CSV table of C-alpha atoms and ligand atoms in Angstrom, one decimal:
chain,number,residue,atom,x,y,z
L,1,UNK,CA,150.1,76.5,166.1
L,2,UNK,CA,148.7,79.0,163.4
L,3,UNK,CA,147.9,82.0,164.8
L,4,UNK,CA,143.8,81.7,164.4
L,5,UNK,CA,144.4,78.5,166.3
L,6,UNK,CA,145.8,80.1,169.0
L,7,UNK,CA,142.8,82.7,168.9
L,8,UNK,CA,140.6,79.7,168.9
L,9,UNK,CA,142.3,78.1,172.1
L,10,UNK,CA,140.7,81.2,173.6
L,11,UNK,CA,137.1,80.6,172.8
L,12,UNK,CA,137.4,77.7,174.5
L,13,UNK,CA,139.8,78.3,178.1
L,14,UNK,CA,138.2,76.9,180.5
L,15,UNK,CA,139.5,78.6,183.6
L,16,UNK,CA,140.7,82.6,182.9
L,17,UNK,CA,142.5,84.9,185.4
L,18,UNK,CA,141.7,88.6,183.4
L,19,UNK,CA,143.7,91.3,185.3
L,20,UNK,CA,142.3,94.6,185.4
L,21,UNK,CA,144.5,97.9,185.7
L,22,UNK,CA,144.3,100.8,187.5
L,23,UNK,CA,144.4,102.5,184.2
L,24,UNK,CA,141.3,100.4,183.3
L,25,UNK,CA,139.4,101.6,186.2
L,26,UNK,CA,140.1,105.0,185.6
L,27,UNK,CA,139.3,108.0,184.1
L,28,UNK,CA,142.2,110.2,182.4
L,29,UNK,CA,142.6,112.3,185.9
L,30,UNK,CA,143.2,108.7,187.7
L,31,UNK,CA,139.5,109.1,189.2
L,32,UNK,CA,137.6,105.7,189.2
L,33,UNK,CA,135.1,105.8,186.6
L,34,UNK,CA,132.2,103.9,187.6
L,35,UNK,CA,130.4,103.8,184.2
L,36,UNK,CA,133.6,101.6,182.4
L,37,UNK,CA,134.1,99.8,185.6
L,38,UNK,CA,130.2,98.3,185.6
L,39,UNK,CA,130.5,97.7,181.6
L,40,UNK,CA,133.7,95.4,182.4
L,41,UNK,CA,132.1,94.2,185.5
L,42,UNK,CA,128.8,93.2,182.7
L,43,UNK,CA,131.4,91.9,180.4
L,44,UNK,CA,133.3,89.9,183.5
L,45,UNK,CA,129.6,87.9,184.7
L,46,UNK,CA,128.8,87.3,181.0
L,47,UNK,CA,132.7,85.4,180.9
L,48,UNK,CA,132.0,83.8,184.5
L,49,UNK,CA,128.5,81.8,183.4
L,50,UNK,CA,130.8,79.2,181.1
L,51,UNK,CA,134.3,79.5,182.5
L,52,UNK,CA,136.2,79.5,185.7
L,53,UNK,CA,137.0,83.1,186.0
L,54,UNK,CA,139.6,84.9,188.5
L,55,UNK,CA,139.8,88.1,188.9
L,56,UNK,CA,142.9,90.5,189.6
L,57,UNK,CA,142.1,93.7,190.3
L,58,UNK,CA,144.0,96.8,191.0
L,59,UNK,CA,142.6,100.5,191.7
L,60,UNK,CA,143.1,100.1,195.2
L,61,UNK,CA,145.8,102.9,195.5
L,62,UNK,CA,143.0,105.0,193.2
L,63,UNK,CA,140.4,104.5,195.1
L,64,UNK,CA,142.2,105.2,198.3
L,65,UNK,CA,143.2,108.8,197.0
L,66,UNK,CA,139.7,109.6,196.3
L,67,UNK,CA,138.5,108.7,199.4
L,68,UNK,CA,141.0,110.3,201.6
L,69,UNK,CA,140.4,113.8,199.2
L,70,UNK,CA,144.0,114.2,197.7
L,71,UNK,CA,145.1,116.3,194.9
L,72,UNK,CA,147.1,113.3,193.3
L,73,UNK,CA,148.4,109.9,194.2
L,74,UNK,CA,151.5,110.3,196.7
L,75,UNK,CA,154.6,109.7,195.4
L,76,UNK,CA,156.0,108.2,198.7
L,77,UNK,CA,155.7,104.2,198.9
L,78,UNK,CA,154.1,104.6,202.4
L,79,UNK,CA,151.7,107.2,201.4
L,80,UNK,CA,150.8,104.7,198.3
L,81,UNK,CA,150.5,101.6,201.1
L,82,UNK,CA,148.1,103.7,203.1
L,83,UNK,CA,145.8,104.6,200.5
L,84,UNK,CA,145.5,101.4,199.2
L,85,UNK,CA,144.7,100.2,202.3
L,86,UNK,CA,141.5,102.5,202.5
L,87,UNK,CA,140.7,102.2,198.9
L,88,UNK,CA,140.6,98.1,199.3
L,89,UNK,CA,138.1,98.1,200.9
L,90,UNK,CA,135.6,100.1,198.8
L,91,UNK,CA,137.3,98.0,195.9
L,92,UNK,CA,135.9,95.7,197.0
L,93,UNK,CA,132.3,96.8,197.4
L,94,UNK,CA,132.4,98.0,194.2
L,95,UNK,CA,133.5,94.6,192.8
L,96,UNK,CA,130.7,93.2,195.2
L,97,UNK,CA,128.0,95.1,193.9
L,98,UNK,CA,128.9,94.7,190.2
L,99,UNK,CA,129.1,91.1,190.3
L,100,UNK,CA,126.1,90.4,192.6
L,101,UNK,CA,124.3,87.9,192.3
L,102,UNK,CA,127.6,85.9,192.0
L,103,UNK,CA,129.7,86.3,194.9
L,104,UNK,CA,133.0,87.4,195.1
L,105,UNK,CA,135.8,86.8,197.4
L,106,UNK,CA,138.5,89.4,198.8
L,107,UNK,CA,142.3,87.6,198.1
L,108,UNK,CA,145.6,89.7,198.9
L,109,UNK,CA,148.5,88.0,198.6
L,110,UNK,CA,152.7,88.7,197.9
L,111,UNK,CA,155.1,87.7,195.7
L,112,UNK,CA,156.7,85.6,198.6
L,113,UNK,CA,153.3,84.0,199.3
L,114,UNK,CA,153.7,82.2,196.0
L,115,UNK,CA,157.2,81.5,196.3
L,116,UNK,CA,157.1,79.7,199.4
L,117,UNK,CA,156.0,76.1,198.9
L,118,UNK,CA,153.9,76.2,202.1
L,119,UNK,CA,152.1,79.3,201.3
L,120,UNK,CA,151.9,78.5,197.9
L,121,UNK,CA,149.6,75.2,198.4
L,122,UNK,CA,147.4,76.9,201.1
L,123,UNK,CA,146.7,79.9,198.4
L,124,UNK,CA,146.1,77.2,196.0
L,125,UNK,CA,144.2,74.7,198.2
L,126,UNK,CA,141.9,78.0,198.8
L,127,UNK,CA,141.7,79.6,195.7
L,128,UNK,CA,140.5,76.0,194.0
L,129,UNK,CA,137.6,75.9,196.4
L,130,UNK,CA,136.2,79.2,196.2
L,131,UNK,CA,136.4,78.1,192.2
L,132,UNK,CA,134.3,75.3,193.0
L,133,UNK,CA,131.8,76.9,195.0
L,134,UNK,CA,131.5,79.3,192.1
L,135,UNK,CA,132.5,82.1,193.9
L,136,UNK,CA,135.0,84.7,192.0
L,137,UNK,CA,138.2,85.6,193.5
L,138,UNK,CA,139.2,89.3,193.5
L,139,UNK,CA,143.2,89.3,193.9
L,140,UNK,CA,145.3,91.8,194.6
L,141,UNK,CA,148.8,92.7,196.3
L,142,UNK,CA,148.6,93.0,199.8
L,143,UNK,CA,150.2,96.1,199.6
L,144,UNK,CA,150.4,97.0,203.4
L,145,UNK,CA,153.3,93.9,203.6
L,146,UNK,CA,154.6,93.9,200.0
L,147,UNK,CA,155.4,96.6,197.6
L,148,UNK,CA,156.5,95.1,194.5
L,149,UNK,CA,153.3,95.7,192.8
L,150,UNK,CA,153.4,99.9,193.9
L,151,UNK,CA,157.0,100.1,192.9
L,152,UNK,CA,156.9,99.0,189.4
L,153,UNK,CA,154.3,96.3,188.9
L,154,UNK,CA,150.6,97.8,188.9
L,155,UNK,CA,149.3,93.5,189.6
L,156,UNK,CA,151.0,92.5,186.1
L,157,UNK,CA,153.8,90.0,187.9
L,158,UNK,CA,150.8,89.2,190.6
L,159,UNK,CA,148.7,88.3,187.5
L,160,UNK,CA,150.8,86.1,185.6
L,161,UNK,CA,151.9,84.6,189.3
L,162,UNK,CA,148.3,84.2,190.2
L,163,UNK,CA,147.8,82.2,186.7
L,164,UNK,CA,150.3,79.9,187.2
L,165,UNK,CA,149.1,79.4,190.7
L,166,UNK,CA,145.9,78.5,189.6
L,167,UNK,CA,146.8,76.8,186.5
L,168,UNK,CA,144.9,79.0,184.3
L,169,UNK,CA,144.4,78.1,180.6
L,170,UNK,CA,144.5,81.9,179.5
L,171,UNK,CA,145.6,85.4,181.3
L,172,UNK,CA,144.3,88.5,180.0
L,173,UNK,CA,145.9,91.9,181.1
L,174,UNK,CA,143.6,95.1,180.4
L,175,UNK,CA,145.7,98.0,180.4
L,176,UNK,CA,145.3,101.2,178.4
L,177,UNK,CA,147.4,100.1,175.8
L,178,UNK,CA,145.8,98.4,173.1
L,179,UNK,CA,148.5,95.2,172.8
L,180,UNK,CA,152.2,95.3,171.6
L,181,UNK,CA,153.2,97.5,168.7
L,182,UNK,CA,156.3,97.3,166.3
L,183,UNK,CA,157.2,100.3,167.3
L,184,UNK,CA,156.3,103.2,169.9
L,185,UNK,CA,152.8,104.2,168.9
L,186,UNK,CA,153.2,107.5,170.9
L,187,UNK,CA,156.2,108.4,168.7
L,188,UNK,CA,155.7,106.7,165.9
L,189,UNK,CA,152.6,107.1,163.8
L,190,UNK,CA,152.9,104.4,161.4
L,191,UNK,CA,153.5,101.6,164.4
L,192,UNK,CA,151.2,98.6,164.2
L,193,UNK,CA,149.5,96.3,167.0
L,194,UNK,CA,151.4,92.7,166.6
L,195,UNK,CA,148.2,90.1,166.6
L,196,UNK,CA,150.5,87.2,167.8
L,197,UNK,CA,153.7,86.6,169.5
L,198,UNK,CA,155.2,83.2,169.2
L,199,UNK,CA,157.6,84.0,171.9
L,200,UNK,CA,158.7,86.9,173.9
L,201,UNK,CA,162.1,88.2,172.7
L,202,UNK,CA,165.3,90.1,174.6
L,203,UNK,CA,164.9,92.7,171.7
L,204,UNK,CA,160.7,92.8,172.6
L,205,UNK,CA,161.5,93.4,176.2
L,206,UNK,CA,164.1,96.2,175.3
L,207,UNK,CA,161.7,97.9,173.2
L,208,UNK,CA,159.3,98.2,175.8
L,209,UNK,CA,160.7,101.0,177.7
L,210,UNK,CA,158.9,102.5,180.8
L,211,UNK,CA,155.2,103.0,182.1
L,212,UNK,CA,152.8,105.3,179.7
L,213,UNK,CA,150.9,106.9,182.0
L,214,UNK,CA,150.9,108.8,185.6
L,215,UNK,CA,148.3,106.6,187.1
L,216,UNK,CA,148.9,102.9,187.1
L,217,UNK,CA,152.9,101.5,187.5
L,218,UNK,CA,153.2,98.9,185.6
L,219,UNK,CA,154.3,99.8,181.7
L,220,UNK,CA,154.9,97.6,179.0
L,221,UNK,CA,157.9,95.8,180.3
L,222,UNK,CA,156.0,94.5,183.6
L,223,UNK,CA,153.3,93.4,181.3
L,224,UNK,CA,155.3,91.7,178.8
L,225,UNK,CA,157.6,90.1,181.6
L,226,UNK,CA,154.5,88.8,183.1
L,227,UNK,CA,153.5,87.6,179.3
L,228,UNK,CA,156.7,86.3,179.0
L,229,UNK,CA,156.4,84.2,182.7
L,230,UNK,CA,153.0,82.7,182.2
L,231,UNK,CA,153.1,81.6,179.0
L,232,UNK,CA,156.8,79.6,179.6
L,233,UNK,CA,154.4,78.1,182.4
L,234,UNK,CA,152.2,77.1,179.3
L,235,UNK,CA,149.6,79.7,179.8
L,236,UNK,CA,148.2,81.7,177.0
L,237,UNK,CA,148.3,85.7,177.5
L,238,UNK,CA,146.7,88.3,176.4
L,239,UNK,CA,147.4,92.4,176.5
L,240,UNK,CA,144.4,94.4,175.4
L,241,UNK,CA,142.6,97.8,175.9
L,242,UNK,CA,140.2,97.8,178.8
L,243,UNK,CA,138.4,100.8,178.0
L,244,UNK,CA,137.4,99.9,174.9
L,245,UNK,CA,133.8,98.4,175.3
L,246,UNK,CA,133.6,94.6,173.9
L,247,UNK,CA,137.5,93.8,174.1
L,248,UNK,CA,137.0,91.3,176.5
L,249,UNK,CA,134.2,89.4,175.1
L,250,UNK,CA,136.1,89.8,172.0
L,251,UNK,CA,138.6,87.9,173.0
L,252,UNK,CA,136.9,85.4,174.4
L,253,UNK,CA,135.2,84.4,171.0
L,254,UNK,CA,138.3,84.2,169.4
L,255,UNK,CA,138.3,87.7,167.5
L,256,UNK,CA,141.7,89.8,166.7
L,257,UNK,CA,141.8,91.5,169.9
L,258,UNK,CA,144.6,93.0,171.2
L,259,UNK,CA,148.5,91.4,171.4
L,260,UNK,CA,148.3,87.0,171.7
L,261,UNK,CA,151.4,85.5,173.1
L,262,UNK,CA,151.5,81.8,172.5
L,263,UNK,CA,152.1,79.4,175.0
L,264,UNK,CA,155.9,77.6,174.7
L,265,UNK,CA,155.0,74.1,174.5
L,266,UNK,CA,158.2,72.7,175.1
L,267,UNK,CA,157.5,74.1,178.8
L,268,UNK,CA,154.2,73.5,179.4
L,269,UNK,CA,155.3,71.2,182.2
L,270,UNK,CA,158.0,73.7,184.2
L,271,UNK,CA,156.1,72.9,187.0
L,272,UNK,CA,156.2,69.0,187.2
L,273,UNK,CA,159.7,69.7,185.9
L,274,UNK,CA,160.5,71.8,189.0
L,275,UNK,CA,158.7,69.1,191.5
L,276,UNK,CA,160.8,66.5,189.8
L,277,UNK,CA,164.3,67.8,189.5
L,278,UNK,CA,164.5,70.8,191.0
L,279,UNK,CA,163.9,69.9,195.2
L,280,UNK,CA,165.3,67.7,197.0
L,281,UNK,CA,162.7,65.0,198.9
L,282,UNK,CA,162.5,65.3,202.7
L,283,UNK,CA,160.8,62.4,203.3
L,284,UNK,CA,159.2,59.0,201.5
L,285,UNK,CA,156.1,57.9,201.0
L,286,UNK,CA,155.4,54.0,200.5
L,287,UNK,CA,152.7,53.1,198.4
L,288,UNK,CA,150.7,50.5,197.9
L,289,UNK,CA,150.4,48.4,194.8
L,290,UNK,CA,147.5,49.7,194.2
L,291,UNK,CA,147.9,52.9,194.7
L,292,UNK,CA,150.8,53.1,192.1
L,293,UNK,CA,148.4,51.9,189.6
L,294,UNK,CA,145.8,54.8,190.4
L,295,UNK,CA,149.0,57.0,190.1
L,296,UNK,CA,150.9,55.8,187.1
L,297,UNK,CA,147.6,54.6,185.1
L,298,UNK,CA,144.7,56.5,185.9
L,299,UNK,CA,146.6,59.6,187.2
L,300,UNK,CA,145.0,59.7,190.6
L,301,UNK,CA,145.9,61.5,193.5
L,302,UNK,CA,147.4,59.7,196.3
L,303,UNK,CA,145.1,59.6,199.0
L,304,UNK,CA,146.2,58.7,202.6
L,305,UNK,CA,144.4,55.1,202.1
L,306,UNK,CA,147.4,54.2,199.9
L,307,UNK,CA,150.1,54.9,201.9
L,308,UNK,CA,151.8,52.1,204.0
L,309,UNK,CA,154.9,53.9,205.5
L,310,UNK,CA,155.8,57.1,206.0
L,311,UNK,CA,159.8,57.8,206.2
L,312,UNK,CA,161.4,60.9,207.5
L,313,UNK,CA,160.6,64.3,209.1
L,314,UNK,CA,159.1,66.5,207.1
L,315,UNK,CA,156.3,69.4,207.0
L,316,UNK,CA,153.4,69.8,204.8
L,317,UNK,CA,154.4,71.4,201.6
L,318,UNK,CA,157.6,69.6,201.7
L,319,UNK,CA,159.2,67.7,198.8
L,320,UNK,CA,158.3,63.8,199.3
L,321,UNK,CA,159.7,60.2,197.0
L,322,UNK,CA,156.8,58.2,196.3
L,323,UNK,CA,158.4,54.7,196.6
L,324,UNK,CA,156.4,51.0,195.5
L,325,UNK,CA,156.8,48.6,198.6
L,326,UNK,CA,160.4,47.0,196.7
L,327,UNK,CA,161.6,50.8,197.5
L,328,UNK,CA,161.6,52.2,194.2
L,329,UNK,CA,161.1,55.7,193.8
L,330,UNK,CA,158.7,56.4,191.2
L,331,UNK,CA,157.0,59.8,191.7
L,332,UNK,CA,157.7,62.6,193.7
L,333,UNK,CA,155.4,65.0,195.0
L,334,UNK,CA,154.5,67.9,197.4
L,335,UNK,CA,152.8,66.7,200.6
L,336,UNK,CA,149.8,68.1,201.3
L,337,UNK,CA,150.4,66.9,205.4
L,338,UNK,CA,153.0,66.6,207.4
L,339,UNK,CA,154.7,63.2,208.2
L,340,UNK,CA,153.3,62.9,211.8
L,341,UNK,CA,150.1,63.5,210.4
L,342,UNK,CA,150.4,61.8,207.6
L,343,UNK,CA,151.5,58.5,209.9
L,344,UNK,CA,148.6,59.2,212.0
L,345,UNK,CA,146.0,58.5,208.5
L,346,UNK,CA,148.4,56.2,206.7
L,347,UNK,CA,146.0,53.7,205.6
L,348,UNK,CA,142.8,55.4,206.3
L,349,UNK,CA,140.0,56.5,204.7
L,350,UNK,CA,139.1,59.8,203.6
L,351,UNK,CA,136.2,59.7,206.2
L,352,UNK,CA,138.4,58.5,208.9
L,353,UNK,CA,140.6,61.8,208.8
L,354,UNK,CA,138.6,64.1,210.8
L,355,UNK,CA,138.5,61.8,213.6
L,356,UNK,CA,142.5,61.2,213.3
L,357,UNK,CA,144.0,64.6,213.1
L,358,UNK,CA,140.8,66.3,214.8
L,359,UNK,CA,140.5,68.6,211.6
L,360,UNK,CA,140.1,67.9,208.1
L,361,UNK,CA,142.6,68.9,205.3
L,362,UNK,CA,142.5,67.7,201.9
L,363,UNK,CA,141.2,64.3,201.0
L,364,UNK,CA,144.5,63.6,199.0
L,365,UNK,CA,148.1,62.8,200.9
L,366,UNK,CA,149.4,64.4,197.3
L,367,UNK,CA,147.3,66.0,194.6
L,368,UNK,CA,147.8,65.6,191.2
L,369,UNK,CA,148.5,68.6,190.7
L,370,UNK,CA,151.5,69.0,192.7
L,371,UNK,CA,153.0,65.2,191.8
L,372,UNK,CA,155.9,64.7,189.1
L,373,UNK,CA,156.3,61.0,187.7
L,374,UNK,CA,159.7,60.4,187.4
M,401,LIG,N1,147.9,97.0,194.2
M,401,LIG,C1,147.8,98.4,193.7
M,401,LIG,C2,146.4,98.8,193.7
M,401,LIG,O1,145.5,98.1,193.8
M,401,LIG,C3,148.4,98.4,192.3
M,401,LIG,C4,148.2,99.7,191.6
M,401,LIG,C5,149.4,100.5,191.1
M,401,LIG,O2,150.6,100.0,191.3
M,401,LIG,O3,149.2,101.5,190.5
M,401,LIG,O4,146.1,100.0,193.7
């Protein structure tokens, strides 16, 4: 893909997780600056009237020293945990105010939440209704159980986790570095801001060295690992300057903003991959003839209506074969109930759920979204 193409894709992402650093939020003594943080939140409501946005959003830590009147953000991690846990808070009425009259929506999650299969789909499951209902997300780490993000990260591994978990068309990282250079701008005068990467290099990630500033964590090697993660998930990424008015706008039309990294194509479907060879089934799933048509053909989810048998022990989350009634295994999926629920609305409607289980989960058995044809 030529790069313009690739700046093109961006006019037109659909859904968009845009991180925000702490050194986006802040002024040069690490104090929130409410004047840049309103323009970005103007910039972010402009974005969210004709795409899907998601927001992740650090400054907690900053806001937290301000508010507990310290000279400078402590250098202990349990010092850093506790004043992020009182500058959430007022995070998040700042992000409330600035986006109202949308509403926003408070999300702290941890590495592990997204590596655990359970976890994972309930974030998911969450996240992709609050999308629905129009409301905006606001992620960030939950730093009183997890401190990844405080030691070295500053959100940028949360980010590019957070837009593979939602299946984001783009990721944009707003930092106070203006993208990826050839070369150490602070050392080198001549360097130049790279408009595209094809694909994220050992030598790149060498390069980057440690963080540039005192206030955020996360230098350019968290945010080109991040870069490097999302877009082998087939996620376009951007790193641009988010104190610079206009950047994000800018990229969103399409302009030369900032560092592109392309998506890898060859990847775009690690996760189906992962569902289809990586995990081992727990349980089976028979189908329905007509069921496997809405699977194979129209690529329908499989709803509990469709299932005849259910085979094996296993929990929701869990790796299940999707078999036709001859017994061949055709699909594999993640199930979105367990198998005693699931054998308790084998056959039912979606209506009929809520009376079976006495609560109501998802319509589907397995969502798209989380099935692999084989
Ligand atoms: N989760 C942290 C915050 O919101 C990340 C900031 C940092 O690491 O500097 O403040």
């Amino acid at each position: 893909m030529s790069p313009t193409a690739g700046r093109t894709a961006l006019a037109t992402a659909q859904r968009v997780v845009v991180k925000i650093g702490t050194n986006a939020l802040t002024n040069t003594t690490g104090r929130f600056h409410r004047p840049h943080f309103e323009r970005l939140a103007d910039e972010l409501l402009t974005l969210a009237k004709t795409r899907e946005l998601v927001i992740v959003s650090s400054g907690a830590i900053a806001l937290g020293v301000e508010r507990l009147g310290l000279a400078a953000k402590p250098r202990d991690i349990p010092g850093k945990q506790a004043c992020a846990a009182v500058g959430q808070s007022r995070l998040m009425r700042a992000w409330e105010e600035a986006m109202n009259p949308r509403l926003v929506a408070q999300v702290l999650l941890t590495h592990s939440d997204v590596q655990d299969r359970r976890r994972y789909l309930n974030a998911r499951h969450a996240l992709e209704r609050l999308i629905s209902d129009r409301v905006i997300p606001v992620i960030n780490e939950n730093d009183t159980v997890s401190v990844d993000e405080i030691k070295f990260g500053d959100n940028d591994t949360l980010a590019g986790l957070v837009a593979g978990l939602v299946s984001a068309d783009a990721l944009v990282i707003l930092s106070d570095v203006d993208g990826l250079y050839d070369a150490d701008p602070r050392t080198h005068k001549n360097a130049k801001l790279i408009s595209t990467v094809e694909t994220v290099t050992r030598t790149m990630l060498a390069a980057a060295g440690g963080s540039g500033s005192s206030v955020g964590t996360g230098g350019m090697a968290t945010k080109l690992r991040a870069a490097q993660k999302v877009t082998e998930l087939g996620v376009r990424c951007v790193i641009a300057a988010g104190q610079t008015p206009g950047t994000l706008t800018r990229v969103f039309e399409g302009e030369d903003e900032g560092t592109l990294f392309e998506p890898q194509d060859g990847r775009r479907h690690a996760r189906t991959a992962w569902i289809a060879h990586a995990l081992k089934a727990r349980g089976t799933l028979v189908v329905d003839s007509g069921a496997r048509t809405a699977l194979l053909e129209r690529k329908k989810s499989l709803l509990p209506s469709g299932i005849r048998e259910v085979k094996g022990n296993f929990s929701h989350g869990d790796p299940v074969d999707l078999t036709d009634e001859t017994g061949e295994v055709f699909a594999r999926g993640l199930a979105a109930y367990g198998a005693d629920e699931l054998r308790k609305i084998a056959g039912k409607k979606t209506s009929q759920i809520e009376a079976a289980l006495g609560y109501r989960g998802l319509d589907e058995a397995v969502h798209r979204d989380d099935l692999a044809v084989l």
